[in-house]
mmCIF file of C-alpha atoms and ligand atoms in Angstrom:
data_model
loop_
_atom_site.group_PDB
_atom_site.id
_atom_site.type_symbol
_atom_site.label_atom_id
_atom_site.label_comp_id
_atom_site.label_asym_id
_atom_site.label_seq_id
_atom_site.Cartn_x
_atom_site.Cartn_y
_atom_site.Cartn_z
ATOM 1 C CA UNK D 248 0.000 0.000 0.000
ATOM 2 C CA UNK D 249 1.261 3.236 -0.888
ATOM 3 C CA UNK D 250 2.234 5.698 1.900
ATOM 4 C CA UNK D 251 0.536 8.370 0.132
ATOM 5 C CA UNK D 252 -3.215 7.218 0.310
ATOM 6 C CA UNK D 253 -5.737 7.538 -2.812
ATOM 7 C CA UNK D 254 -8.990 9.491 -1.442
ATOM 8 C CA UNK D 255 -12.721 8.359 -2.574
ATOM 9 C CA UNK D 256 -15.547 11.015 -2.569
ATOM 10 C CA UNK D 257 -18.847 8.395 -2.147
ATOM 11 C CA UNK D 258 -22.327 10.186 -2.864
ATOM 12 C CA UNK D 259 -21.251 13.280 -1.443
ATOM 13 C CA UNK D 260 -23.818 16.133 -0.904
ATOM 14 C CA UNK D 261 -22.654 19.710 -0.468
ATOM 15 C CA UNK D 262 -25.853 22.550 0.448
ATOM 16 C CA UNK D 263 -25.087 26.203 1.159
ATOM 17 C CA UNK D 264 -28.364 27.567 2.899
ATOM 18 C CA UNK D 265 -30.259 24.588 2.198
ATOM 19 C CA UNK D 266 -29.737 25.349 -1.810
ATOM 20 C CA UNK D 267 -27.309 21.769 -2.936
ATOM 21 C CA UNK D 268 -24.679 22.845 -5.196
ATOM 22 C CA UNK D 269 -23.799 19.307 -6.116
ATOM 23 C CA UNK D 270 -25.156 15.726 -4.761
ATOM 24 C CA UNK D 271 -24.277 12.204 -5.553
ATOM 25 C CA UNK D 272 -20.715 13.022 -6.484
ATOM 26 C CA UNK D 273 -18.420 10.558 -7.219
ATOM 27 C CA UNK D 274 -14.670 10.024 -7.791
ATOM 28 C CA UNK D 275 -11.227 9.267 -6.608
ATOM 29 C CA UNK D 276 -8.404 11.506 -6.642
ATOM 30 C CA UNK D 277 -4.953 8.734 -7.030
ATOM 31 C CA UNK D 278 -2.655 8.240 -4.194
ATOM 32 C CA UNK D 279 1.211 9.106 -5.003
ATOM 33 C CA UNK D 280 -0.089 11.656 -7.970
ATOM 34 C CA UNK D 281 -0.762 15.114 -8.863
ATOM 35 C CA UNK D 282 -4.807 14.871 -9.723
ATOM 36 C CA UNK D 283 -5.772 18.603 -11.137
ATOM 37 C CA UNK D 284 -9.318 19.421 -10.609
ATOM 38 C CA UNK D 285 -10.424 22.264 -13.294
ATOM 39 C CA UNK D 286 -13.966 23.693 -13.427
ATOM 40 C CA UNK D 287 -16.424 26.083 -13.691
ATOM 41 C CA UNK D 288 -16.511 29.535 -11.462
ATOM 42 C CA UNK D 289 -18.630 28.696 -8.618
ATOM 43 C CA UNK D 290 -19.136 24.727 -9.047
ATOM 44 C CA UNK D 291 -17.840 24.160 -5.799
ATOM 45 C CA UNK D 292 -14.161 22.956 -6.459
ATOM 46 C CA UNK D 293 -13.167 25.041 -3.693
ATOM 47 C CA UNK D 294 -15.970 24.167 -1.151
ATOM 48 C CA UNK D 295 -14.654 20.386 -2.333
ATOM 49 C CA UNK D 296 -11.401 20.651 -1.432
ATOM 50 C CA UNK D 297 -12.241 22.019 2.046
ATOM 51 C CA UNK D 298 -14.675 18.974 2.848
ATOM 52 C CA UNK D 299 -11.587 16.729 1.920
ATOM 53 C CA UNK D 300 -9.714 19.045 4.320
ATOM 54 C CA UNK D 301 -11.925 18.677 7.259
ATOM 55 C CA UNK D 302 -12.583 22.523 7.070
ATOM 56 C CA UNK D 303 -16.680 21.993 5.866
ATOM 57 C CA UNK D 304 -18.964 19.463 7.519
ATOM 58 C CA UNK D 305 -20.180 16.522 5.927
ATOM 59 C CA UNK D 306 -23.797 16.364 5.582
ATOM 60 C CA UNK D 307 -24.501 13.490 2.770
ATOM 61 C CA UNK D 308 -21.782 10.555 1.372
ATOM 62 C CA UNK D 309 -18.227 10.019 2.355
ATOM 63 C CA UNK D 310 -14.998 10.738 2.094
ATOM 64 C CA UNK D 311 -12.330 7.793 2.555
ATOM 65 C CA UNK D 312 -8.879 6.929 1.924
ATOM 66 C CA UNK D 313 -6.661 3.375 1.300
ATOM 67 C CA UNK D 314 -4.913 4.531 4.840
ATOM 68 C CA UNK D 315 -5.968 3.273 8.293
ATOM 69 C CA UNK D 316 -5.030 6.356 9.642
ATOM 70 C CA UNK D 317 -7.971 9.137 9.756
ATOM 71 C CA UNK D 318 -7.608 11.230 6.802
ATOM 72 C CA UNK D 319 -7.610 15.206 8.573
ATOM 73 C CA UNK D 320 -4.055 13.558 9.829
ATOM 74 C CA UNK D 321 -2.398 13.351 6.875
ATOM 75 C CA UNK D 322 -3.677 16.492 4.808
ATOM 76 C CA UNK D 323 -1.582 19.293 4.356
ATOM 77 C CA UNK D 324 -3.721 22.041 2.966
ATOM 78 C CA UNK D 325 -2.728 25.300 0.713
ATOM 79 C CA UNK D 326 -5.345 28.153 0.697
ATOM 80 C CA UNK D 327 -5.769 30.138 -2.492
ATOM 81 C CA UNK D 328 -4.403 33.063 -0.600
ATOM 82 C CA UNK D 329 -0.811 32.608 1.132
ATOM 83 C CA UNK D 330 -2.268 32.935 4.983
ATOM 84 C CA UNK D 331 1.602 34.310 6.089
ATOM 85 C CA UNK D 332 1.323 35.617 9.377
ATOM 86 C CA UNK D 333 2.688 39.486 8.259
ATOM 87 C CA UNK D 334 3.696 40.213 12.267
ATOM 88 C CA UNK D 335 6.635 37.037 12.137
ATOM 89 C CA UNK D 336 9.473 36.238 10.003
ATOM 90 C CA UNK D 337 9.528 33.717 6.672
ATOM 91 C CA UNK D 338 11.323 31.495 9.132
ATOM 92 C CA UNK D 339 8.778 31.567 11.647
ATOM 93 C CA UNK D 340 6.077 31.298 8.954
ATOM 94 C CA UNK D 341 7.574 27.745 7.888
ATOM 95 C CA UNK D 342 7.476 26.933 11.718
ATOM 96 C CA UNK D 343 4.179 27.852 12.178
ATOM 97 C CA UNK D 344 2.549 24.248 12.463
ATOM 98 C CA UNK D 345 4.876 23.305 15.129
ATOM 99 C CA UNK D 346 4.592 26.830 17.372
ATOM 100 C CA UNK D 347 0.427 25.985 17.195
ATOM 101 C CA UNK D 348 0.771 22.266 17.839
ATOM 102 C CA UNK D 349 3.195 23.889 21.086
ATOM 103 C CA UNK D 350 5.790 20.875 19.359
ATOM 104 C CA UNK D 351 9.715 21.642 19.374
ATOM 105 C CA UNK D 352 10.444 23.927 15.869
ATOM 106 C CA UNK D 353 12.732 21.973 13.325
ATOM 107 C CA UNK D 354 14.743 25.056 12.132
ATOM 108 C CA UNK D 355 17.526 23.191 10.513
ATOM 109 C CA UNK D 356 15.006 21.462 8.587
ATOM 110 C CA UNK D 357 12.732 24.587 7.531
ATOM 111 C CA UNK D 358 16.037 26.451 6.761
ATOM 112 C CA UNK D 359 16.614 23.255 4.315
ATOM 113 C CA UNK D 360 13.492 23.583 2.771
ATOM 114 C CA UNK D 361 13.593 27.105 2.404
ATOM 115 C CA UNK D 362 16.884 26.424 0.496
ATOM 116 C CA UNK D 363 15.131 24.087 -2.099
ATOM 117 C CA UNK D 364 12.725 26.507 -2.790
ATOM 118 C CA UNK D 365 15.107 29.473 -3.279
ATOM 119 C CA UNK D 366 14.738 31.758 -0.233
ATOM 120 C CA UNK D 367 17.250 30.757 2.118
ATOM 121 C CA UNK D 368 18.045 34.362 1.544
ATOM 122 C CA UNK D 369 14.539 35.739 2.435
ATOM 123 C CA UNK D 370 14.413 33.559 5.854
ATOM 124 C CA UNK D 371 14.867 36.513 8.820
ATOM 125 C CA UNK D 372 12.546 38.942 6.337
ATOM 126 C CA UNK D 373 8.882 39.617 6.829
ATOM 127 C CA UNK D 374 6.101 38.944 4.614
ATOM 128 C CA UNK D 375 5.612 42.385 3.536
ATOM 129 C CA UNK D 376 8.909 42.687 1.923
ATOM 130 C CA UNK D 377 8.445 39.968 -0.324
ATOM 131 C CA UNK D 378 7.098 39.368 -3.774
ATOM 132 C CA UNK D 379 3.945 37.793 -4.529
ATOM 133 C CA UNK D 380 5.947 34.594 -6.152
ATOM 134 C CA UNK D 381 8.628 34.922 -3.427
ATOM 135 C CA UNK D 382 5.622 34.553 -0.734
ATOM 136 C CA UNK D 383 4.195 31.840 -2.748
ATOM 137 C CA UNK D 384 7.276 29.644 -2.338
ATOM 138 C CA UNK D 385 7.412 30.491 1.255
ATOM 139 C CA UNK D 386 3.610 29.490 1.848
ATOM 140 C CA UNK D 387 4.877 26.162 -0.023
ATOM 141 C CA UNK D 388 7.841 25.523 2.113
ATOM 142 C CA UNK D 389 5.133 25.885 5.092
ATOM 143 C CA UNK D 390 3.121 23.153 3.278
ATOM 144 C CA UNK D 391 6.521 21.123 2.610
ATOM 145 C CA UNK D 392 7.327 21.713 6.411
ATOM 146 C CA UNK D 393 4.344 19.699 7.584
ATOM 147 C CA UNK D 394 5.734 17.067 5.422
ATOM 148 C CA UNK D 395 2.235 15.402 5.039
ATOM 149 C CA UNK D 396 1.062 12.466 2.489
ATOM 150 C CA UNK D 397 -1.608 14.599 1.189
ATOM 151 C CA UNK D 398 -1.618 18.504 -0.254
ATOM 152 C CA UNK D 399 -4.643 20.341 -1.196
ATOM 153 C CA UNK D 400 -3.762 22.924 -3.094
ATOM 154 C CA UNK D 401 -6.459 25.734 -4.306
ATOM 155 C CA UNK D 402 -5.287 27.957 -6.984
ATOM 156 C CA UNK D 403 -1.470 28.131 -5.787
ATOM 157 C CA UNK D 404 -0.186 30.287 -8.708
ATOM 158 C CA UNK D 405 -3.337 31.858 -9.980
ATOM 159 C CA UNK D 406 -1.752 35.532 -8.666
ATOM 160 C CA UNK D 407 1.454 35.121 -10.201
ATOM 161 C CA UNK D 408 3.163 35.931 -13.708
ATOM 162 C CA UNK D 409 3.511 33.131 -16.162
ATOM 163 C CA UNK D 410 7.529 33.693 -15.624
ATOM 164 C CA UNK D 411 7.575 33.067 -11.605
ATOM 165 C CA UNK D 412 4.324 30.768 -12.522
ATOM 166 C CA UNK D 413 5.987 28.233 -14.562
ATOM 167 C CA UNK D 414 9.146 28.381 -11.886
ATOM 168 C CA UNK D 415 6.697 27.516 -8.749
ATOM 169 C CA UNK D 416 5.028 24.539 -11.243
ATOM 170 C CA UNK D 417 8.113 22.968 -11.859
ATOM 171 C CA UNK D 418 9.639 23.609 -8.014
ATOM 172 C CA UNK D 419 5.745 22.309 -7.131
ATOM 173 C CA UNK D 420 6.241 19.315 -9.497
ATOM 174 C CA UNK D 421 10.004 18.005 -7.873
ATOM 175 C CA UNK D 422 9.220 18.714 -4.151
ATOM 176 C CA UNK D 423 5.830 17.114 -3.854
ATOM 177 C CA UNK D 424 6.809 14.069 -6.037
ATOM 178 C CA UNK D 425 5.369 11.091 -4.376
ATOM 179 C CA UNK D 426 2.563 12.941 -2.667
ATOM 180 C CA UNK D 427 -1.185 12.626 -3.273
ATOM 181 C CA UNK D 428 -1.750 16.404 -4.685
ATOM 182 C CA UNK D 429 -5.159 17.703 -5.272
ATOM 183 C CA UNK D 430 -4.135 21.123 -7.223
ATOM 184 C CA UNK D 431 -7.310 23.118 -8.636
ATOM 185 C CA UNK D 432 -6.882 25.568 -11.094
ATOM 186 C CA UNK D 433 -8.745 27.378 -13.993
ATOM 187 C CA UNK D 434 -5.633 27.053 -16.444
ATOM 188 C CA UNK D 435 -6.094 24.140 -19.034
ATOM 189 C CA UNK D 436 -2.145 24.811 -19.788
ATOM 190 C CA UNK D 437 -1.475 24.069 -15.764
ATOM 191 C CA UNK D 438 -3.943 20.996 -15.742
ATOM 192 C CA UNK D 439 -1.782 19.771 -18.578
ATOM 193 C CA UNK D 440 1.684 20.597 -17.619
ATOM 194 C CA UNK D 441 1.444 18.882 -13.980
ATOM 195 C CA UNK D 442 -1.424 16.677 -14.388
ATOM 196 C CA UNK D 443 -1.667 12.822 -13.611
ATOM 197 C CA UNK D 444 -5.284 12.416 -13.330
ATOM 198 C CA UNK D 445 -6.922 15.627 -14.773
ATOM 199 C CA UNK D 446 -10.751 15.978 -13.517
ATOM 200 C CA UNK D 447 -13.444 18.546 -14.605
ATOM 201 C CA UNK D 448 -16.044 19.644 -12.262
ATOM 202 C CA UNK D 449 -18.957 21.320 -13.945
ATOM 203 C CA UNK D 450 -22.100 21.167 -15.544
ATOM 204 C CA UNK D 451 -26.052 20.827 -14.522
ATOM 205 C CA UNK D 452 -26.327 18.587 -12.454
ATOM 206 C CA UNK D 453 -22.923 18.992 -11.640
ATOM 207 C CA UNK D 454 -20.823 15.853 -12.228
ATOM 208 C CA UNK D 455 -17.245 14.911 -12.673
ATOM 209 C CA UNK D 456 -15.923 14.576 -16.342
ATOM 210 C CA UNK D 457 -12.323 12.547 -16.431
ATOM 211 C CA UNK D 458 -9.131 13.843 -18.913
ATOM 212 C CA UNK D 459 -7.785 11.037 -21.119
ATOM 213 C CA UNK D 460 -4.071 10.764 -19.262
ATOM 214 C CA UNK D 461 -1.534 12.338 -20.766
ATOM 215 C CA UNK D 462 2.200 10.759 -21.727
ATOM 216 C CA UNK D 463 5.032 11.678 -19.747
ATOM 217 C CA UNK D 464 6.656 12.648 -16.525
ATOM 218 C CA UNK D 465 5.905 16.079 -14.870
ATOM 219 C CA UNK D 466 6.134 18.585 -15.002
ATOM 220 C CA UNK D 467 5.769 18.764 -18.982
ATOM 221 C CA UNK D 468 8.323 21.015 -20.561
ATOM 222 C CA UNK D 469 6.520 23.859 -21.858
ATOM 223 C CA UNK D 470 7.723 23.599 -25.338
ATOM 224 C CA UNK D 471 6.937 19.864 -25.398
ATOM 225 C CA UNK D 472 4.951 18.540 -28.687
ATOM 226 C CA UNK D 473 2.385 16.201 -26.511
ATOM 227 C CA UNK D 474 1.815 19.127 -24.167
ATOM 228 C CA UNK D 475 0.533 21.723 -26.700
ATOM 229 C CA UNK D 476 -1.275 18.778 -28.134
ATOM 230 C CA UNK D 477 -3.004 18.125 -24.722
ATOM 231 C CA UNK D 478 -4.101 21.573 -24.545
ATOM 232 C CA UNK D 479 -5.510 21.667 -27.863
ATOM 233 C CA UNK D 480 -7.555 18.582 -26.945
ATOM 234 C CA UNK D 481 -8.696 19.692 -23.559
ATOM 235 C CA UNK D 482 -9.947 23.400 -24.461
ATOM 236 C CA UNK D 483 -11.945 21.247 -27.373
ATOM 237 C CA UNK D 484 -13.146 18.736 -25.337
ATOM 238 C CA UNK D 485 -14.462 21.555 -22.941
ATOM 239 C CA UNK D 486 -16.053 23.526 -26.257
ATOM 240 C CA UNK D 487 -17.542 20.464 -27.464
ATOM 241 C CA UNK D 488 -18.950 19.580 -24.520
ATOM 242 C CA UNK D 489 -19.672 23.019 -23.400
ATOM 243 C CA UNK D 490 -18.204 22.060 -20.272
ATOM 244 C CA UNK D 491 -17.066 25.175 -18.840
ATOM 245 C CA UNK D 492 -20.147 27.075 -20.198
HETATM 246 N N1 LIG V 653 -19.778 30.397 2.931
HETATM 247 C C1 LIG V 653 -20.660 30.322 1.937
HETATM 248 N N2 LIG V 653 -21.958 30.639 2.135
HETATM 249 C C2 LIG V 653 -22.876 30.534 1.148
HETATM 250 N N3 LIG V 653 -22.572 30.129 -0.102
HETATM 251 C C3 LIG V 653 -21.294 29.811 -0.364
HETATM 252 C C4 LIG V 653 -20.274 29.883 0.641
HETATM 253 N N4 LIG V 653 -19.094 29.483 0.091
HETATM 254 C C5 LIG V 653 -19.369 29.193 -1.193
HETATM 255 N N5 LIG V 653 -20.674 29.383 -1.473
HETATM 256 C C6 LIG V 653 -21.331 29.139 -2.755
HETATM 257 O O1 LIG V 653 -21.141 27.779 -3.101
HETATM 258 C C7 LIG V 653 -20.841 27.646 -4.475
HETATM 259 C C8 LIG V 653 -19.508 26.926 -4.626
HETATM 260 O O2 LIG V 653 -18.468 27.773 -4.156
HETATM 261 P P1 LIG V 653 -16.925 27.360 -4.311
HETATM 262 O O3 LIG V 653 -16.107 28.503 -3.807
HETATM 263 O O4 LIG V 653 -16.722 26.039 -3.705
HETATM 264 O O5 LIG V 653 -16.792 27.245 -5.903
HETATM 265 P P2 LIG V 653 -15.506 27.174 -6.836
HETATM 266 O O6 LIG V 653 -15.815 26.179 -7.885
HETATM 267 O O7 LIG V 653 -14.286 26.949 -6.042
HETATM 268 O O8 LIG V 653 -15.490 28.640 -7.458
HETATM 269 P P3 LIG V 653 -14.276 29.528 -8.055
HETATM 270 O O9 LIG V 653 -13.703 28.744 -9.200
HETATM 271 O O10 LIG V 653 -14.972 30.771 -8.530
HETATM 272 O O11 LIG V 653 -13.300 29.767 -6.945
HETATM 273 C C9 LIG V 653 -20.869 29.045 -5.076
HETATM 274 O O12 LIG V 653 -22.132 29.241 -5.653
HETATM 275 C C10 LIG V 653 -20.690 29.936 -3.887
HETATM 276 O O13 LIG V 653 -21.346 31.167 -4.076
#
């Protein structure tokens, strides 16, 4: 059994104010693999992700992994927006997890991972005096930090240029190799450039549509043939099908 559990979503039922924005949904995102959830504004990707997280109560169907151990144990989870604490230093930020849980900080390790994302440099600064792709890394050297089986990741790069983007996919791609990564994003070109199981949320009643797999080990080089090819054929598949309409 893999360390890095595959998760099932069994019939599951999410309602804001008694209005359902999806029911009976099923799937499985793959253990050890970076599954890319894309989808249409409002579908509930993010609202998903958070059930999976433990952050939403469950009110209809199940979520379940291949791991004896309870799932909320093994999730490390990446909000949309970086969540740095601006009062404490990138350092501190990394430490966070262990300062809440009152456990003994592992600063030799966070300075380590703060190397292998590039700001070793950055680690006594503050938030503020960062850039946005700069606090990106740092909010995924937190994530790397907790050094859990599972990351939940909810629009990591959507703020940040395509330069610093495609950086942060590929650093993304190498340090969470082996991981079960649920990344959503609204960027067919991201879905296909890190994807291992690409999923599409959308449609009335909302249901899950699956991406033929694409060849190759991530993350794709940008310039690679079967890369703009998988593009092409996702942002058709999605016009055919009027997916994301
Ligand atoms: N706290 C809340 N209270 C009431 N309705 C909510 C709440 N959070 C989300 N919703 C609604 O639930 C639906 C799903 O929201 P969610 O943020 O999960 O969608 P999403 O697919 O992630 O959207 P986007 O791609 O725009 O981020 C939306 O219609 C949203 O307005």
């Amino acid at each position: 059994m893999s360390t890095a559990p595959t998760i099932y979503i069994s019939n599951l039922r999410l309602d804001y104010k008694n209005k359902p924005v999806f029911s009976e949904l099923n799937t499985s995102f793959t253990g050890g693999m970076f599954n890319i959830l894309l989808g249409t504004s409002g579908v509930g990707k993010s609202s998903l992700l958070k059930m999976i997280a433990g952050l939403l109560p469950i009110t209809q169907g199940e979520i379940t992994s291949d791991h004896s151990e309870a799932l909320s144990s093994q999730i490390s989870y990446m909000a949309q927006q970086d969540l740095l604490m601006p009062w404490t230093t990138i350092l501190q930020n990394v430490m966070i997890g262990s300062k809440l849980r009152k456990e003994k900080k592992e600063k030799t390790r966070a300075l380590h991972i703060l190397k292998q994302v590039g700001l070793d440099g950055a680690a006594n600064q503050f938030p503020f005096q960062l850039s946005g792709g700069m606090r990106q890394r740092a909010a995924l050297a937190r994530t790397l930090y907790e050094n859990r089986p599972v990351i939940l990741m909810d629009e990591p790069f959507s703020a940040l240029d395509s330069v610093t983007r495609s950086k942060m996919q590929e650093y993304t791609a190498d340090l969470l190799k082996g991981k079960t990564v649920i990344l959503i994003t609204h960027d067919p070109f991201e879905a296909c450039r890190l994807g291992e199981n690409i999923q599409v949320l959308a449609g009335n009643p909302v249901q899950i549509y699956d991406i033929p797999p694409i060849e190759g080990t991530i993350p794709r080089h940008p310039e690679a043939l079967n890369l703009q090819q998988a593009q092409a054929h996702l942002l058709n598949l999605l016009i055919e099908k009027n997916i994301l309409q």
